[in-house]
Amino acid sequence: MEKNIEVSLLFDFYGELLKPSGKRAVDLYYNEDLSLAEVADEMGITRQGVRDSIKRSEQQLFEFEEKLGLFKQFSKLEQGLDEISALALEIKELSQDMQITELADVIIRKSGSLKD
């Protein structure tokens, strides 16, 4: 996975655990797509200060994931729901029994709603 995308996803999970200044710098840089100079202007600090804050925050995000594993667990659950939906769809397409196809529809809807 590309680092920018990975940091942005980890920020969604753990951003609230960062210090306010680091949280703001990461949000502006990764989510708002501002340059280091633009973030520095927005925050009223030097470009180097922004870079240091972002690097420190990135390191914290990766450490949070290493210790807590919430994003990894979320990804596994989402993949499992996709597999369940695919299997239910296959059952629905192969079955001639109306009750089974209705139950397969329920499974597909439920797994879809859990992903939302």
Coordinates of C-alpha atoms in Angstrom, one line a residue:
M1 CA 0.0 0.0 0.0
E2 CA 1.3 3.5 -0.8
K3 CA 2.6 5.3 2.2
N4 CA 0.4 8.4 1.8
I5 CA -2.7 6.2 1.7
E6 CA -1.6 4.1 4.6
V7 CA -0.9 7.2 6.7
S8 CA -4.2 8.7 5.8
L9 CA -6.0 5.5 6.8
L10 CA -4.1 5.2 10.1
F11 CA -4.9 8.8 10.7
D12 CA -8.6 7.9 10.4
F13 CA -8.2 5.3 13.1
Y14 CA -5.8 6.9 15.5
G15 CA -5.7 10.6 14.7
E16 CA -7.5 11.6 17.9
L17 CA -4.6 10.1 19.9
L18 CA -2.1 12.6 18.3
K19 CA -1.2 15.9 19.9
P20 CA -3.3 18.7 18.4
S21 CA -0.4 20.3 16.5
G22 CA 0.6 16.9 15.0
K23 CA -3.0 16.1 14.2
R24 CA -3.5 19.3 12.4
A25 CA -0.2 19.1 10.4
V26 CA -1.0 15.5 9.3
D27 CA -4.6 16.4 8.4
L28 CA -3.5 19.5 6.3
Y29 CA -0.7 17.6 4.6
Y30 CA -2.3 14.3 3.9
N31 CA -6.0 15.0 3.7
E32 CA -6.1 18.5 2.5
D33 CA -3.1 17.9 0.2
L34 CA -1.2 21.1 1.2
S35 CA 2.5 21.4 0.7
L36 CA 4.9 21.7 3.7
A37 CA 5.2 25.5 3.0
E38 CA 1.4 25.9 2.9
V39 CA 1.0 23.9 6.1
A40 CA 3.7 26.1 7.7
D41 CA 1.9 29.3 6.7
E42 CA -1.4 27.9 8.0
M43 CA 0.0 26.8 11.3
G44 CA 2.4 29.8 11.7
I45 CA 5.5 27.7 12.1
T46 CA 8.5 26.9 10.0
R47 CA 8.5 24.4 7.1
Q48 CA 11.1 22.3 9.1
G49 CA 8.8 22.4 12.1
V50 CA 5.9 21.1 10.0
R51 CA 8.1 18.3 8.6
D52 CA 9.3 17.3 12.1
S53 CA 5.8 17.3 13.4
I54 CA 4.5 15.2 10.5
K55 CA 7.4 12.7 10.8
R56 CA 6.9 12.4 14.5
S57 CA 3.1 11.9 14.1
E58 CA 3.6 9.3 11.3
Q59 CA 5.9 7.3 13.6
Q60 CA 3.2 7.5 16.3
L61 CA 0.5 6.3 13.9
F62 CA 2.6 3.3 12.9
E63 CA 3.4 2.5 16.5
F64 CA -0.3 2.7 17.5
E65 CA -1.2 0.2 14.7
E66 CA 1.7 -2.1 15.7
K67 CA 0.5 -2.2 19.3
L68 CA -3.3 -2.1 18.8
G69 CA -3.8 -3.5 15.3
L70 CA -7.2 -1.9 14.7
F71 CA -6.7 -1.2 11.0
K72 CA -5.4 -4.7 10.4
Q73 CA -8.4 -6.2 12.2
F74 CA -10.8 -3.9 10.4
S75 CA -9.3 -4.9 7.0
K76 CA -9.7 -8.6 7.9
L77 CA -13.3 -8.1 8.9
E78 CA -14.1 -6.2 5.8
Q79 CA -12.5 -8.9 3.6
G80 CA -14.4 -11.6 5.5
L81 CA -17.7 -9.7 4.9
D82 CA -16.9 -9.5 1.2
E83 CA -16.2 -13.2 1.0
I84 CA -19.5 -14.0 2.9
S85 CA -21.4 -11.8 0.4
A86 CA -19.8 -13.5 -2.6
L87 CA -20.6 -16.9 -1.2
A88 CA -24.2 -15.9 -0.5
L89 CA -24.6 -14.6 -4.0
E90 CA -23.2 -17.8 -5.4
I91 CA -25.7 -19.8 -3.3
K92 CA -28.5 -17.5 -4.5
E93 CA -27.6 -18.0 -8.1
L94 CA -27.3 -21.8 -7.8
S95 CA -30.4 -22.5 -5.7
Q96 CA -33.8 -23.3 -7.0
D97 CA -35.3 -23.1 -3.5
M98 CA -37.1 -19.8 -2.9
Q99 CA -36.5 -19.9 0.9
I100 CA -32.7 -20.4 0.4
T101 CA -32.5 -17.5 -2.1
E102 CA -34.4 -15.3 0.3
L103 CA -32.0 -16.2 3.1
A104 CA -29.0 -15.5 0.8
D105 CA -30.5 -12.1 0.1
V106 CA -30.7 -11.4 3.8
I107 CA -27.1 -12.4 4.3
I108 CA -26.0 -10.2 1.4
R109 CA -27.9 -7.2 2.8
K110 CA -26.7 -7.8 6.3
S111 CA -23.0 -8.1 5.3
G112 CA -23.4 -5.0 3.2
S113 CA -24.9 -3.0 6.0
L114 CA -22.1 -4.0 8.4
K115 CA -19.6 -2.5 6.0
D116 CA -21.3 0.9 6.0

